[in-house]
Amino acid sequence: MCGIVAAVGEVDVQMCREMLGRIKHRGPDDTGEIRRGNVWLGHQRLSIMDVGGGAQPLSDVDGTTYLVANGEIYNHRHIREDLGHELFETGSDSEAALHALIVDGPAGLARLRGMFALAFMTSDGEFLVARDSLGVKPLYWARRAGVTLFASELRAFDEADRPLVESFPPGCCWSPASGLVRFADAIPSHVRPARRAEEPGVWDESLLKSVRETIVSAVENRMMSDVGIGVFLSGGLDSAIVAAVAAEYAKRHGQPLPTFAVGAPGSSDLAAAKVVAEFLGTEHHEIVMTREDAIAALPKAVRAIEHYDPSLVRSAVPNMLLAEYASKRVHAVLTGEGADELFAGYSYYHEAPFTDPDALQAELVRTVGELHHLNLQRCDRTTMAYGMEARVPFLDRDVIELALSIPPEHKMTGPGVEEKKLLRDAFEGWVPEEILRRGKEQFGDGSGAKDVLEKAVQSSPEIAAADGVELRSKEEAGFYAIWRDELDGIRADRTLGLFATT
């Protein structure tokens, strides 16, 4: 949705404005700032909800409290009803976060359902920042003598401050008075498999219905927008399910549904996405990626995702091309991120030691909790590089809680049981049968980017060990060299730790 910057302490307003300017791509529609005492808030706006009246910083009617936010509060209508419509001045979903904090203080964060990073202050000096429990929306901070700085992306910080930058932990809030406090866990402690599966891979209709209805609700909640919204359609199972639900919603509301696919000429992703789009009747757009396109996008992708892990870079390159094209047509897109981590879609989940149900469950929980370092970082940065928001319905709280309460045996493969069979069975009839049973293929592979990019960096020099970074392959060394150059020669171990490879 947007980009935010905040500072508390000895505020240098000009420096804060420069920080905000470095993330203007996240919110090209408007710029807002406010200072009260020793607190400064800045906002770059991407207008999605209440385009005319939702400018930030938001304030209460008396002008005594202020908020800047990046993300979406999907239950904002329920919060309005609960707190009273008379409190609200705009149609912005972020205003629900403002009033929840005014009414309940930090406890108001528990009301919020969505993806967000926010900063809140009062005219009498109170200050609070917070990040959603999964870290879907990014937030970084740097604590230095006299001032604490916050921003949506690493690049916002001055080069001198970058060695101090850390990823702000998901599910936490911070204030000068209370310090860092956890208000929510990525995986709530009560979420665990309800029972062992007596017959792995065999389930009744009630489970399929529960999975289907929970995912449908999550997708529909993310269709809220006062501007255009579309779907990134890779041709895989997960994005096809999202597109199918979104298409039904769009039809009921008399709206078109644009879908977007990218791939090299003749790639399997383009072919599969076309099958899905024709089946659903969407307004489909294909971006054919040439070798030259991929190589030209490589440094842009590495800079955008602020990462050099090969699997992320390979998928980021086609994502960048997709986002560049789609951003000219819609302001927000839905993606299939998170389904593989919840329903055991990756091949390694089905190898030792994860052939043990308890080990598989632990690994699913771990990888969901780590998504903010990896796929979610790539998903956010590649879209926001072009001022477009990505929404991730599979990572809705209800979907996570349901998926991780399912016996892990139901996610294991075996004779006649392919990966994600439960998810496939739940959406039988919603997508074409050939897509429903299509095997898992990494986005960077299916799009055709992998081979091109591997060859593009084969001639890159190995990086000196003096950087203190362990690199696993020549390909990763090539991506790291680009990353280092694009991020202004960062060397500090503490900063490099933000980008630990998978």
mmCIF file of N, CA, C and O in Angstrom, residues 11-22 33 35 40 158:
data_model
loop_
_atom_site.group_PDB
_atom_site.id
_atom_site.type_symbol
_atom_site.label_atom_id
_atom_site.label_comp_id
_atom_site.label_asym_id
_atom_site.label_seq_id
_atom_site.Cartn_x
_atom_site.Cartn_y
_atom_site.Cartn_z
ATOM 1 N N VAL A 11 15.415 14.358 16.422
ATOM 2 C CA VAL A 11 14.957 14.222 15.046
ATOM 3 C C VAL A 11 15.675 15.199 14.124
ATOM 4 O O VAL A 11 15.734 16.409 14.402
ATOM 5 N N ASP A 12 16.218 14.694 13.037
ATOM 6 C CA ASP A 12 16.770 15.507 11.957
ATOM 7 C C ASP A 12 15.739 15.459 10.825
ATOM 8 O O ASP A 12 15.671 14.482 10.077
ATOM 9 N N VAL A 13 14.937 16.501 10.699
ATOM 10 C CA VAL A 13 13.821 16.486 9.755
ATOM 11 C C VAL A 13 14.300 16.314 8.322
ATOM 12 O O VAL A 13 13.708 15.561 7.540
ATOM 13 N N GLN A 14 15.378 16.979 7.941
ATOM 14 C CA GLN A 14 15.860 16.864 6.576
ATOM 15 C C GLN A 14 16.303 15.447 6.266
ATOM 16 O O GLN A 14 16.020 14.906 5.189
ATOM 17 N N MET A 15 16.972 14.799 7.215
ATOM 18 C CA MET A 15 17.378 13.416 7.014
ATOM 19 C C MET A 15 16.152 12.513 6.868
ATOM 20 O O MET A 15 16.118 11.617 6.006
ATOM 21 N N CYS A 16 15.136 12.751 7.686
ATOM 22 C CA CYS A 16 13.914 11.947 7.606
ATOM 23 C C CYS A 16 13.239 12.124 6.249
ATOM 24 O O CYS A 16 12.740 11.154 5.656
ATOM 25 N N ARG A 17 13.212 13.342 5.751
ATOM 26 C CA ARG A 17 12.614 13.583 4.433
ATOM 27 C C ARG A 17 13.394 12.868 3.338
ATOM 28 O O ARG A 17 12.811 12.341 2.390
ATOM 29 N N GLU A 18 14.715 12.853 3.467
ATOM 30 C CA GLU A 18 15.528 12.143 2.479
ATOM 31 C C GLU A 18 15.267 10.643 2.550
ATOM 32 O O GLU A 18 15.210 9.959 1.512
ATOM 33 N N MET A 19 15.114 10.109 3.751
ATOM 34 C CA MET A 19 14.773 8.697 3.908
ATOM 35 C C MET A 19 13.454 8.382 3.210
ATOM 36 O O MET A 19 13.333 7.393 2.480
ATOM 37 N N LEU A 20 12.475 9.248 3.416
ATOM 38 C CA LEU A 20 11.164 9.035 2.806
ATOM 39 C C LEU A 20 11.265 9.093 1.284
ATOM 40 O O LEU A 20 10.626 8.309 0.571
ATOM 41 N N GLY A 21 12.073 10.003 0.779
ATOM 42 C CA GLY A 21 12.238 10.136 -0.663
ATOM 43 C C GLY A 21 12.825 8.901 -1.312
ATOM 44 O O GLY A 21 12.538 8.606 -2.480
ATOM 45 N N ARG A 22 13.645 8.144 -0.565
ATOM 46 C CA ARG A 22 14.265 6.936 -1.128
ATOM 47 C C ARG A 22 13.275 5.792 -1.300
ATOM 48 O O ARG A 22 13.591 4.801 -1.953
ATOM 49 N N GLU A 33 3.780 14.255 5.975
ATOM 50 C CA GLU A 33 4.662 14.194 7.137
ATOM 51 C C GLU A 33 4.099 15.039 8.261
ATOM 52 O O GLU A 33 3.275 15.929 8.043
ATOM 53 N N ARG A 35 5.463 16.477 12.435
ATOM 54 C CA ARG A 35 6.356 16.408 13.595
ATOM 55 C C ARG A 35 5.642 16.982 14.807
ATOM 56 O O ARG A 35 5.010 18.045 14.722
ATOM 57 N N TRP A 40 8.746 12.266 14.577
ATOM 58 C CA TRP A 40 8.443 12.630 13.182
ATOM 59 C C TRP A 40 7.873 11.405 12.477
ATOM 60 O O TRP A 40 8.395 10.282 12.615
ATOM 61 N N ASP A 158 20.341 6.151 5.671
ATOM 62 C CA ASP A 158 21.619 6.680 5.212
ATOM 63 C C ASP A 158 22.658 5.560 5.235
ATOM 64 O O ASP A 158 22.612 4.652 6.083
#
